[in-house]
């Protein structure tokens, strides 16, 4: 009897382990590092920067960002066109498997359009990242000093 129970338990563990491993292999493992915002004034625009680390074996897509501190939040890319820096709104940001995507000043970044409040040094603001499949990561982003290019202003 004990041998029969042990075989059933072993079979069940093996089955669930296989299901779990198959599920885990298909889900991107996204980690957010070094997230920060720059100080900015109510009514103007602000920017959020971070590193999106995909530690999984499957690619993912950052589809949407939201924050209650802004009228609108957009994904942006800064491009240089001759001597002029331009920003282009993006519909999404690809996050390839086993790679890091850096959102930084002068490149990919998150724009906080029409701030509803001042972004005050050392305070934190809520930011939510929505990835494909409905996976949401909620952050508490610190407002910090640092170099900033034109995207931090109108």
CSV table of N, CA, C and O in Angstrom, one decimal, residues 1-125:
chain,number,residue,atom,x,y,z
A,1,UNK,N,0.8,-1.2,0.0
A,1,UNK,CA,0.0,0.0,0.0
A,1,UNK,C,0.9,1.3,0.0
A,1,UNK,O,0.6,2.2,-0.7
A,2,UNK,N,1.9,1.3,0.9
A,2,UNK,CA,2.8,2.4,0.9
A,2,UNK,C,3.5,2.6,-0.4
A,2,UNK,O,3.7,3.8,-0.8
A,3,UNK,N,3.9,1.5,-1.0
A,3,UNK,CA,4.6,1.6,-2.3
A,3,UNK,C,3.7,2.2,-3.4
A,3,UNK,O,4.1,3.0,-4.2
A,4,UNK,N,2.4,1.9,-3.3
A,4,UNK,CA,1.4,2.4,-4.3
A,4,UNK,C,1.2,3.9,-4.1
A,4,UNK,O,1.2,4.7,-5.0
A,5,UNK,N,1.1,4.4,-2.8
A,5,UNK,CA,1.0,5.8,-2.5
A,5,UNK,C,2.2,6.5,-2.9
A,5,UNK,O,2.1,7.6,-3.5
A,6,UNK,N,3.4,6.0,-2.7
A,6,UNK,CA,4.6,6.6,-3.1
A,6,UNK,C,4.7,6.8,-4.6
A,6,UNK,O,5.2,7.8,-5.1
A,7,UNK,N,4.3,5.8,-5.4
A,7,UNK,CA,4.3,5.9,-6.8
A,7,UNK,C,3.3,6.9,-7.3
A,7,UNK,O,3.6,7.7,-8.2
A,8,UNK,N,2.1,7.0,-6.7
A,8,UNK,CA,1.2,8.0,-7.1
A,8,UNK,C,1.7,9.4,-6.8
A,8,UNK,O,1.6,10.3,-7.6
A,9,UNK,N,2.3,9.6,-5.6
A,9,UNK,CA,2.9,10.9,-5.2
A,9,UNK,C,4.0,11.3,-6.2
A,9,UNK,O,4.0,12.4,-6.6
A,10,UNK,N,4.9,10.3,-6.5
A,10,UNK,CA,6.0,10.6,-7.4
A,10,UNK,C,5.4,11.0,-8.8
A,10,UNK,O,5.9,11.9,-9.4
A,11,UNK,N,4.4,10.3,-9.2
A,11,UNK,CA,3.8,10.6,-10.5
A,11,UNK,C,3.2,12.0,-10.5
A,11,UNK,O,3.4,12.8,-11.4
A,12,UNK,N,2.5,12.3,-9.5
A,12,UNK,CA,1.8,13.6,-9.4
A,12,UNK,C,2.9,14.7,-9.3
A,12,UNK,O,2.7,15.7,-10.0
A,13,UNK,N,3.9,14.6,-8.5
A,13,UNK,CA,5.0,15.6,-8.5
A,13,UNK,C,5.6,15.8,-9.8
A,13,UNK,O,5.9,16.9,-10.2
A,14,UNK,N,5.9,14.7,-10.5
A,14,UNK,CA,6.5,14.7,-11.8
A,14,UNK,C,5.6,15.5,-12.8
A,14,UNK,O,6.1,16.3,-13.6
A,15,UNK,N,4.3,15.2,-12.8
A,15,UNK,CA,3.4,15.8,-13.7
A,15,UNK,C,3.3,17.3,-13.4
A,15,UNK,O,3.4,18.1,-14.3
A,16,UNK,N,3.1,17.7,-12.1
A,16,UNK,CA,3.0,19.1,-11.8
A,16,UNK,C,4.3,19.9,-12.1
A,16,UNK,O,4.3,21.0,-12.5
A,17,UNK,N,5.4,19.2,-11.8
A,17,UNK,CA,6.7,19.8,-12.1
A,17,UNK,C,6.9,20.1,-13.6
A,17,UNK,O,7.3,21.2,-14.0
A,18,UNK,N,6.5,19.2,-14.4
A,18,UNK,CA,6.5,19.4,-15.9
A,18,UNK,C,5.6,20.5,-16.3
A,18,UNK,O,6.0,21.4,-17.2
A,19,UNK,N,4.4,20.6,-15.8
A,19,UNK,CA,3.5,21.7,-16.1
A,19,UNK,C,4.1,23.0,-15.7
A,19,UNK,O,4.1,24.0,-16.4
A,20,UNK,N,4.6,23.1,-14.4
A,20,UNK,CA,5.2,24.3,-13.9
A,20,UNK,C,6.4,24.8,-14.8
A,20,UNK,O,6.5,25.9,-15.1
A,21,UNK,N,7.3,23.8,-15.1
A,21,UNK,CA,8.4,24.2,-15.9
A,21,UNK,C,8.0,24.7,-17.3
A,21,UNK,O,8.6,25.6,-17.8
A,22,UNK,N,7.0,24.1,-17.9
A,22,UNK,CA,6.5,24.5,-19.2
A,22,UNK,C,5.9,25.9,-19.1
A,22,UNK,O,6.2,26.8,-19.9
A,23,UNK,N,5.2,26.2,-18.0
A,23,UNK,CA,4.6,27.5,-17.8
A,23,UNK,C,5.7,28.5,-17.5
A,23,UNK,O,5.7,29.6,-18.1
A,24,UNK,N,6.6,28.2,-16.7
A,24,UNK,CA,7.7,29.2,-16.3
A,24,UNK,C,8.6,29.5,-17.5
A,24,UNK,O,9.0,30.6,-17.7
A,25,UNK,N,8.8,28.5,-18.4
A,25,UNK,CA,9.6,28.8,-19.6
A,25,UNK,C,8.9,29.7,-20.6
A,25,UNK,O,9.6,30.4,-21.4
A,26,UNK,N,7.6,29.8,-20.5
A,26,UNK,CA,6.9,30.6,-21.5
A,26,UNK,C,6.6,32.0,-21.0
A,26,UNK,O,6.1,32.8,-21.8
A,27,UNK,N,6.9,32.3,-19.8
A,27,UNK,CA,6.6,33.6,-19.2
A,27,UNK,C,7.9,34.4,-19.1
A,27,UNK,O,8.9,34.0,-18.5
A,28,UNK,N,7.9,35.6,-19.7
A,28,UNK,CA,9.1,36.5,-19.5
A,28,UNK,C,9.3,36.9,-18.0
A,28,UNK,O,8.3,37.1,-17.4
A,29,UNK,N,10.5,36.9,-17.6
A,29,UNK,CA,10.8,37.3,-16.3
A,29,UNK,C,11.4,38.8,-16.4
A,29,UNK,O,12.5,38.9,-16.8
A,30,UNK,N,10.5,39.7,-16.1
A,30,UNK,CA,10.9,41.1,-16.2
A,30,UNK,C,11.2,41.7,-14.9
A,30,UNK,O,10.5,41.6,-13.9
A,31,UNK,N,12.4,42.4,-14.8
A,31,UNK,CA,12.8,43.1,-13.6
A,31,UNK,C,13.1,44.5,-14.0
A,31,UNK,O,13.8,44.8,-15.0
A,32,UNK,N,12.7,45.5,-13.1
A,32,UNK,CA,12.9,46.9,-13.4
A,32,UNK,C,14.0,47.3,-12.4
A,32,UNK,O,13.9,47.2,-11.2
A,33,UNK,N,15.1,48.0,-13.0
A,33,UNK,CA,16.2,48.5,-12.2
A,33,UNK,C,16.4,50.0,-12.4
A,33,UNK,O,16.0,50.5,-13.5
A,34,UNK,N,17.0,50.6,-11.5
A,34,UNK,CA,17.4,52.0,-11.6
A,34,UNK,C,16.4,53.0,-12.1
A,34,UNK,O,16.6,53.8,-12.9
A,35,UNK,N,15.1,52.8,-11.6
A,35,UNK,CA,14.1,53.7,-12.1
A,35,UNK,C,14.1,55.0,-11.4
A,35,UNK,O,14.5,55.1,-10.2
A,36,UNK,N,13.9,56.1,-12.1
A,36,UNK,CA,13.9,57.4,-11.5
A,36,UNK,C,13.2,58.4,-12.4
A,36,UNK,O,13.1,58.2,-13.6
A,37,UNK,N,12.8,59.5,-11.8
A,37,UNK,CA,12.2,60.7,-12.6
A,37,UNK,C,13.0,61.9,-12.2
A,37,UNK,O,13.7,61.9,-11.2
A,38,UNK,N,12.9,62.9,-13.1
A,38,UNK,CA,13.6,64.2,-12.8
A,38,UNK,C,12.6,65.2,-12.2
A,38,UNK,O,11.4,65.1,-12.5
A,39,UNK,N,13.1,66.1,-11.4
A,39,UNK,CA,12.2,67.2,-10.9
A,39,UNK,C,11.6,68.0,-12.1
A,39,UNK,O,12.2,68.2,-13.1
A,40,UNK,N,10.3,68.3,-11.9
A,40,UNK,CA,9.6,69.1,-13.0
A,40,UNK,C,8.4,69.8,-12.3
A,40,UNK,O,8.0,69.5,-11.2
A,41,UNK,N,7.9,70.8,-13.1
A,41,UNK,CA,6.9,71.7,-12.6
A,41,UNK,C,5.5,71.3,-13.1
A,41,UNK,O,5.4,70.9,-14.2
A,42,UNK,N,4.5,71.5,-12.2
A,42,UNK,CA,3.1,71.2,-12.6
A,42,UNK,C,2.8,71.9,-13.9
A,42,UNK,O,3.1,73.1,-14.1
A,43,UNK,N,2.0,71.2,-14.7
A,43,UNK,CA,1.6,71.8,-16.0
A,43,UNK,C,2.6,71.6,-17.1
A,43,UNK,O,2.3,71.7,-18.3
A,44,UNK,N,3.8,71.3,-16.8
A,44,UNK,CA,4.9,71.0,-17.8
A,44,UNK,C,5.0,69.5,-18.1
A,44,UNK,O,4.1,68.7,-17.6
A,45,UNK,N,6.0,69.1,-18.7
A,45,UNK,CA,6.2,67.6,-19.0
A,45,UNK,C,7.4,67.1,-18.1
A,45,UNK,O,8.3,67.9,-17.7
A,46,UNK,N,7.4,65.9,-17.8
A,46,UNK,CA,8.4,65.2,-17.1
A,46,UNK,C,8.9,63.9,-17.8
A,46,UNK,O,8.2,63.5,-18.8
A,47,UNK,N,9.9,63.3,-17.3
A,47,UNK,CA,10.4,62.1,-17.9
A,47,UNK,C,10.8,61.1,-16.8
A,47,UNK,O,11.2,61.4,-15.7
A,48,UNK,N,10.6,59.8,-17.2
A,48,UNK,CA,11.0,58.7,-16.3
A,48,UNK,C,12.0,57.8,-17.1
A,48,UNK,O,11.8,57.5,-18.2
A,49,UNK,N,13.0,57.4,-16.3
A,49,UNK,CA,14.0,56.5,-16.9
A,49,UNK,C,14.2,55.3,-16.1
A,49,UNK,O,13.9,55.2,-14.9
A,50,UNK,N,14.7,54.2,-16.7
A,50,UNK,CA,14.9,52.9,-16.0
A,50,UNK,C,15.6,51.9,-16.9
A,50,UNK,O,15.8,52.2,-18.1
A,51,UNK,N,15.9,50.8,-16.3
A,51,UNK,CA,16.4,49.6,-17.1
A,51,UNK,C,15.3,48.6,-17.0
A,51,UNK,O,14.9,48.2,-15.9
A,52,UNK,N,14.9,48.0,-18.1
A,52,UNK,CA,14.0,46.9,-18.2
A,52,UNK,C,14.8,45.6,-18.5
A,52,UNK,O,15.4,45.5,-19.6
A,53,UNK,N,14.9,44.7,-17.5
A,53,UNK,CA,15.7,43.5,-17.7
A,53,UNK,C,14.8,42.4,-17.9
A,53,UNK,O,14.0,42.0,-17.0
A,54,UNK,N,14.9,41.7,-19.1
A,54,UNK,CA,14.2,40.5,-19.3
A,54,UNK,C,15.1,39.3,-19.1
A,54,UNK,O,16.0,39.0,-19.8
A,55,UNK,N,14.9,38.7,-18.0
A,55,UNK,CA,15.7,37.5,-17.6
A,55,UNK,C,15.1,36.2,-18.1
A,55,UNK,O,15.7,35.2,-17.8
A,56,UNK,N,14.1,36.3,-18.8
A,56,UNK,CA,13.4,35.1,-19.4
A,56,UNK,C,14.0,34.7,-20.7
A,56,UNK,O,14.9,35.3,-21.2
A,57,UNK,N,13.4,33.6,-21.2
A,57,UNK,CA,13.8,33.0,-22.5
A,57,UNK,C,12.9,33.4,-23.6
A,57,UNK,O,13.1,33.1,-24.7
A,58,UNK,N,11.8,34.2,-23.3
A,58,UNK,CA,10.9,34.7,-24.3
A,58,UNK,C,10.9,36.2,-24.3
A,58,UNK,O,11.0,36.9,-23.2
A,59,UNK,N,10.7,36.8,-25.4
A,59,UNK,CA,10.7,38.3,-25.5
A,59,UNK,C,9.4,38.8,-25.0
A,59,UNK,O,8.4,38.0,-24.8
A,60,UNK,N,9.3,40.0,-24.6
A,60,UNK,CA,8.1,40.7,-24.1
A,60,UNK,C,8.0,42.0,-24.7
A,60,UNK,O,8.9,42.5,-25.5
A,61,UNK,N,6.9,42.7,-24.5
A,61,UNK,CA,6.6,44.0,-25.1
A,61,UNK,C,6.0,44.9,-24.0
A,61,UNK,O,5.0,44.5,-23.4
A,62,UNK,N,6.6,46.1,-23.8
A,62,UNK,CA,6.0,47.1,-22.9
A,62,UNK,C,5.0,47.8,-23.8
A,62,UNK,O,5.4,48.5,-24.7
A,63,UNK,N,3.7,47.6,-23.4
A,63,UNK,CA,2.7,48.2,-24.2
A,63,UNK,C,2.1,49.5,-23.8
A,63,UNK,O,1.7,50.3,-24.6
A,64,UNK,N,2.1,49.7,-22.5
A,64,UNK,CA,1.5,50.9,-21.9
A,64,UNK,C,2.1,51.3,-20.6
A,64,UNK,O,2.5,50.4,-19.8
A,65,UNK,N,2.1,52.6,-20.3
A,65,UNK,CA,2.6,53.1,-19.0
A,65,UNK,C,1.5,54.1,-18.5
A,65,UNK,O,1.0,54.9,-19.3
A,66,UNK,N,1.3,54.1,-17.2
A,66,UNK,CA,0.3,55.0,-16.7
A,66,UNK,C,0.9,55.6,-15.3
A,66,UNK,O,1.7,54.9,-14.7
A,67,UNK,N,0.4,56.8,-15.0
A,67,UNK,CA,0.7,57.4,-13.7
A,67,UNK,C,-0.3,58.5,-13.4
A,67,UNK,O,-0.7,59.3,-14.3
A,68,UNK,N,-0.8,58.5,-12.2
A,68,UNK,CA,-1.8,59.5,-11.9
A,68,UNK,C,-1.3,60.9,-11.8
A,68,UNK,O,-2.0,61.9,-11.7
A,69,UNK,N,0.0,61.1,-11.9
A,69,UNK,CA,0.6,62.4,-11.8
A,69,UNK,C,0.6,63.2,-13.1
A,69,UNK,O,1.0,64.4,-13.1
A,70,UNK,N,0.2,62.5,-14.2
A,70,UNK,CA,0.2,63.2,-15.5
A,70,UNK,C,-1.1,63.0,-16.2
A,70,UNK,O,-1.8,62.0,-16.0
A,71,UNK,N,-1.4,64.0,-17.1
A,71,UNK,CA,-2.6,63.9,-17.9
A,71,UNK,C,-2.5,62.8,-18.9
A,71,UNK,O,-3.5,62.1,-19.1
A,72,UNK,N,-1.3,62.5,-19.4
A,72,UNK,CA,-1.1,61.5,-20.3
A,72,UNK,C,0.3,61.0,-20.2
A,72,UNK,O,1.2,61.7,-19.8
A,73,UNK,N,0.5,59.7,-20.4
A,73,UNK,CA,1.9,59.1,-20.4
A,73,UNK,C,2.1,58.4,-21.7
A,73,UNK,O,1.3,57.7,-22.2
A,74,UNK,N,3.3,58.7,-22.3
A,74,UNK,CA,3.7,58.2,-23.6
A,74,UNK,C,5.1,57.5,-23.5
A,74,UNK,O,5.9,58.0,-22.8
A,75,UNK,N,5.2,56.5,-24.4
A,75,UNK,CA,6.6,56.0,-24.6
A,75,UNK,C,7.2,56.8,-25.8
A,75,UNK,O,6.5,57.1,-26.8
A,76,UNK,N,8.5,57.2,-25.6
A,76,UNK,CA,9.1,58.1,-26.6
A,76,UNK,C,10.5,57.6,-27.0
A,76,UNK,O,11.1,56.9,-26.2
A,77,UNK,N,10.9,58.0,-28.1
A,77,UNK,CA,12.3,57.8,-28.6
A,77,UNK,C,12.8,59.2,-29.1
A,77,UNK,O,12.1,59.9,-29.8
A,78,UNK,N,14.0,59.6,-28.6
A,78,UNK,CA,14.6,60.8,-29.0
A,78,UNK,C,15.5,60.5,-30.2
A,78,UNK,O,16.3,59.6,-30.1
A,79,UNK,N,15.4,61.2,-31.3
A,79,UNK,CA,16.2,61.0,-32.5
A,79,UNK,C,16.8,62.3,-32.9
A,79,UNK,O,16.3,63.4,-32.7
A,80,UNK,N,18.0,62.2,-33.5
A,80,UNK,CA,18.7,63.4,-34.0
A,80,UNK,C,18.4,63.4,-35.5
A,80,UNK,O,18.8,62.5,-36.3
A,81,UNK,N,17.9,64.6,-36.0
A,81,UNK,CA,17.6,64.8,-37.4
A,81,UNK,C,18.4,66.0,-37.8
A,81,UNK,O,18.1,67.1,-37.5
A,82,UNK,N,19.6,65.8,-38.5
A,82,UNK,CA,20.6,66.8,-38.8
A,82,UNK,C,21.0,67.4,-37.4
A,82,UNK,O,21.5,66.7,-36.6
A,83,UNK,N,20.8,68.7,-37.2
A,83,UNK,CA,21.2,69.4,-36.0
A,83,UNK,C,20.0,69.5,-35.0
A,83,UNK,O,20.2,70.1,-33.9
A,84,UNK,N,18.9,68.9,-35.3
A,84,UNK,CA,17.7,69.0,-34.4
A,84,UNK,C,17.4,67.7,-33.7
A,84,UNK,O,17.3,66.6,-34.4
A,85,UNK,N,17.2,67.8,-32.4
A,85,UNK,CA,16.7,66.6,-31.7
A,85,UNK,C,15.2,66.6,-31.7
A,85,UNK,O,14.6,67.6,-31.4
A,86,UNK,N,14.6,65.4,-32.1
A,86,UNK,CA,13.2,65.3,-32.2
A,86,UNK,C,12.8,64.1,-31.3
A,86,UNK,O,13.5,63.1,-31.2
A,87,UNK,N,11.5,64.1,-30.8
A,87,UNK,CA,11.0,63.0,-30.1
A,87,UNK,C,9.9,62.4,-30.9
A,87,UNK,O,9.1,63.1,-31.6
A,88,UNK,N,9.8,61.1,-30.9
A,88,UNK,CA,8.8,60.3,-31.6
A,88,UNK,C,8.1,59.4,-30.6
A,88,UNK,O,8.7,58.7,-29.8
A,89,UNK,N,6.7,59.5,-30.7
A,89,UNK,CA,5.9,58.7,-29.8
A,89,UNK,C,6.0,57.3,-30.3
A,89,UNK,O,5.9,57.0,-31.5
A,90,UNK,N,6.1,56.3,-29.4
A,90,UNK,CA,6.1,54.9,-29.8
A,90,UNK,C,4.9,54.2,-29.3
A,90,UNK,O,4.3,54.6,-28.2
A,91,UNK,N,4.4,53.2,-30.0
A,91,UNK,CA,3.2,52.4,-29.5
A,91,UNK,C,3.6,51.4,-28.5
A,91,UNK,O,2.8,50.9,-27.7
A,92,UNK,N,4.9,50.9,-28.5
A,92,UNK,CA,5.4,49.9,-27.6
A,92,UNK,C,6.9,49.9,-27.6
A,92,UNK,O,7.5,50.6,-28.5
A,93,UNK,N,7.5,49.2,-26.6
A,93,UNK,CA,8.9,49.0,-26.6
A,93,UNK,C,9.2,47.5,-26.5
A,93,UNK,O,8.7,46.9,-25.6
A,94,UNK,N,9.9,47.0,-27.4
A,94,UNK,CA,10.3,45.5,-27.4
A,94,UNK,C,11.3,45.3,-26.3
A,94,UNK,O,12.3,46.1,-26.1
A,95,UNK,N,11.1,44.2,-25.6
A,95,UNK,CA,12.1,43.7,-24.6
A,95,UNK,C,12.5,42.3,-24.9
A,95,UNK,O,11.9,41.3,-24.5
A,96,UNK,N,13.6,42.2,-25.7
A,96,UNK,CA,14.1,40.9,-26.1
A,96,UNK,C,14.5,40.0,-24.9
A,96,UNK,O,14.9,40.5,-23.9
A,97,UNK,N,14.4,38.7,-25.1
A,97,UNK,CA,14.7,37.7,-24.1
A,97,UNK,C,16.2,37.9,-23.7
A,97,UNK,O,17.0,38.2,-24.6
A,98,UNK,N,16.5,37.7,-22.5
A,98,UNK,CA,17.8,37.7,-21.9
A,98,UNK,C,18.6,39.0,-22.3
A,98,UNK,O,19.8,39.0,-22.4
A,99,UNK,N,17.9,40.1,-22.3
A,99,UNK,CA,18.5,41.4,-22.6
A,99,UNK,C,18.0,42.5,-21.7
A,99,UNK,O,16.9,42.4,-21.1
A,100,UNK,N,18.7,43.6,-21.7
A,100,UNK,CA,18.3,44.8,-20.9
A,100,UNK,C,18.0,45.9,-21.9
A,100,UNK,O,18.8,46.2,-22.8
A,101,UNK,N,16.9,46.6,-21.7
A,101,UNK,CA,16.5,47.8,-22.5
A,101,UNK,C,16.6,49.0,-21.6
A,101,UNK,O,16.0,49.0,-20.5
A,102,UNK,N,17.5,49.9,-21.9
A,102,UNK,CA,17.7,51.1,-21.1
A,102,UNK,C,16.9,52.3,-21.6
A,102,UNK,O,17.0,52.7,-22.7
A,103,UNK,N,16.0,52.8,-20.7
A,103,UNK,CA,15.3,54.0,-21.0
A,103,UNK,C,16.1,55.1,-20.3
A,103,UNK,O,16.2,55.1,-19.1
A,104,UNK,N,16.6,56.1,-21.1
A,104,UNK,CA,17.5,57.1,-20.6
A,104,UNK,C,17.3,58.4,-21.4
A,104,UNK,O,16.8,58.4,-22.5
A,105,UNK,N,17.9,59.4,-20.8
A,105,UNK,CA,17.8,60.7,-21.4
A,105,UNK,C,18.5,60.7,-22.8
A,105,UNK,O,19.6,60.1,-22.9
A,106,UNK,N,17.9,61.2,-23.8
A,106,UNK,CA,18.4,61.2,-25.1
A,106,UNK,C,18.2,59.9,-25.9
A,106,UNK,O,18.6,59.8,-27.1
A,107,UNK,N,17.4,59.0,-25.4
A,107,UNK,CA,17.0,57.8,-26.1
A,107,UNK,C,15.6,57.4,-25.8
A,107,UNK,O,14.7,58.2,-25.8
A,108,UNK,N,15.4,56.1,-25.6
A,108,UNK,CA,14.0,55.6,-25.2
A,108,UNK,C,13.8,56.2,-23.8
A,108,UNK,O,14.6,56.3,-23.0
A,109,UNK,N,12.5,56.6,-23.6
A,109,UNK,CA,12.1,57.1,-22.3
A,109,UNK,C,10.6,57.2,-22.1
A,109,UNK,O,9.9,57.0,-23.1
A,110,UNK,N,10.2,57.4,-21.0
A,110,UNK,CA,8.7,57.6,-20.7
A,110,UNK,C,8.5,59.1,-20.4
A,110,UNK,O,9.1,59.7,-19.6
A,111,UNK,N,7.5,59.6,-21.2
A,111,UNK,CA,7.1,61.0,-21.0
A,111,UNK,C,5.9,61.2,-20.2
A,111,UNK,O,4.9,60.5,-20.5
A,112,UNK,N,5.9,62.0,-19.2
A,112,UNK,CA,4.8,62.4,-18.4
A,112,UNK,C,4.3,63.7,-18.9
A,112,UNK,O,4.9,64.7,-18.7
A,113,UNK,N,3.2,63.7,-19.6
A,113,UNK,CA,2.7,64.8,-20.4
A,113,UNK,C,1.6,65.6,-19.5
A,113,UNK,O,0.7,64.9,-19.0
A,114,UNK,N,1.8,66.9,-19.3
A,114,UNK,CA,0.8,67.7,-18.6
A,114,UNK,C,0.8,67.2,-17.1
A,114,UNK,O,-0.2,66.7,-16.6
A,115,UNK,N,1.9,67.5,-16.4
A,115,UNK,CA,1.9,67.1,-15.0
A,115,UNK,C,0.8,67.7,-14.2
A,115,UNK,O,0.5,68.9,-14.3
A,116,UNK,N,0.2,67.0,-13.3
A,116,UNK,CA,-0.9,67.4,-12.4
A,116,UNK,C,-0.3,68.0,-11.1
A,116,UNK,O,-1.1,68.5,-10.3
A,117,UNK,N,0.9,67.7,-10.9
A,117,UNK,CA,1.6,68.2,-9.7
A,117,UNK,C,3.1,68.4,-10.0
A,117,UNK,O,3.6,67.9,-11.0
A,118,UNK,N,3.8,69.1,-9.1
A,118,UNK,CA,5.2,69.2,-9.2
A,118,UNK,C,5.9,67.9,-8.9
A,118,UNK,O,5.4,67.1,-8.1
A,119,UNK,N,6.9,67.6,-9.6
A,119,UNK,CA,7.7,66.4,-9.3
A,119,UNK,C,8.9,66.9,-8.4
A,119,UNK,O,9.8,67.6,-8.9
A,120,UNK,N,8.8,66.7,-7.1
A,120,UNK,CA,9.7,67.3,-6.1
A,120,UNK,C,10.8,66.3,-5.8
A,120,UNK,O,10.6,65.1,-5.5
A,121,UNK,N,12.0,66.9,-5.7
A,121,UNK,CA,13.2,66.1,-5.4
A,121,UNK,C,13.0,65.3,-4.2
A,121,UNK,O,12.5,65.7,-3.2
A,122,UNK,N,13.4,64.0,-4.2
A,122,UNK,CA,13.3,63.0,-3.2
A,122,UNK,C,11.9,62.5,-2.9
A,122,UNK,O,11.8,61.6,-2.0
A,123,UNK,N,10.9,63.0,-3.5
A,123,UNK,CA,9.6,62.4,-3.4
A,123,UNK,C,9.4,61.2,-4.3
A,123,UNK,O,10.3,61.0,-5.2
A,124,UNK,N,8.4,60.4,-4.2
A,124,UNK,CA,8.2,59.3,-5.1
A,124,UNK,C,6.8,59.4,-5.8
A,124,UNK,O,5.9,60.0,-5.2
A,125,UNK,N,6.8,58.9,-7.0
A,125,UNK,CA,5.5,58.9,-7.8
A,125,UNK,C,5.2,57.5,-8.2
A,125,UNK,O,6.1,56.7,-8.5
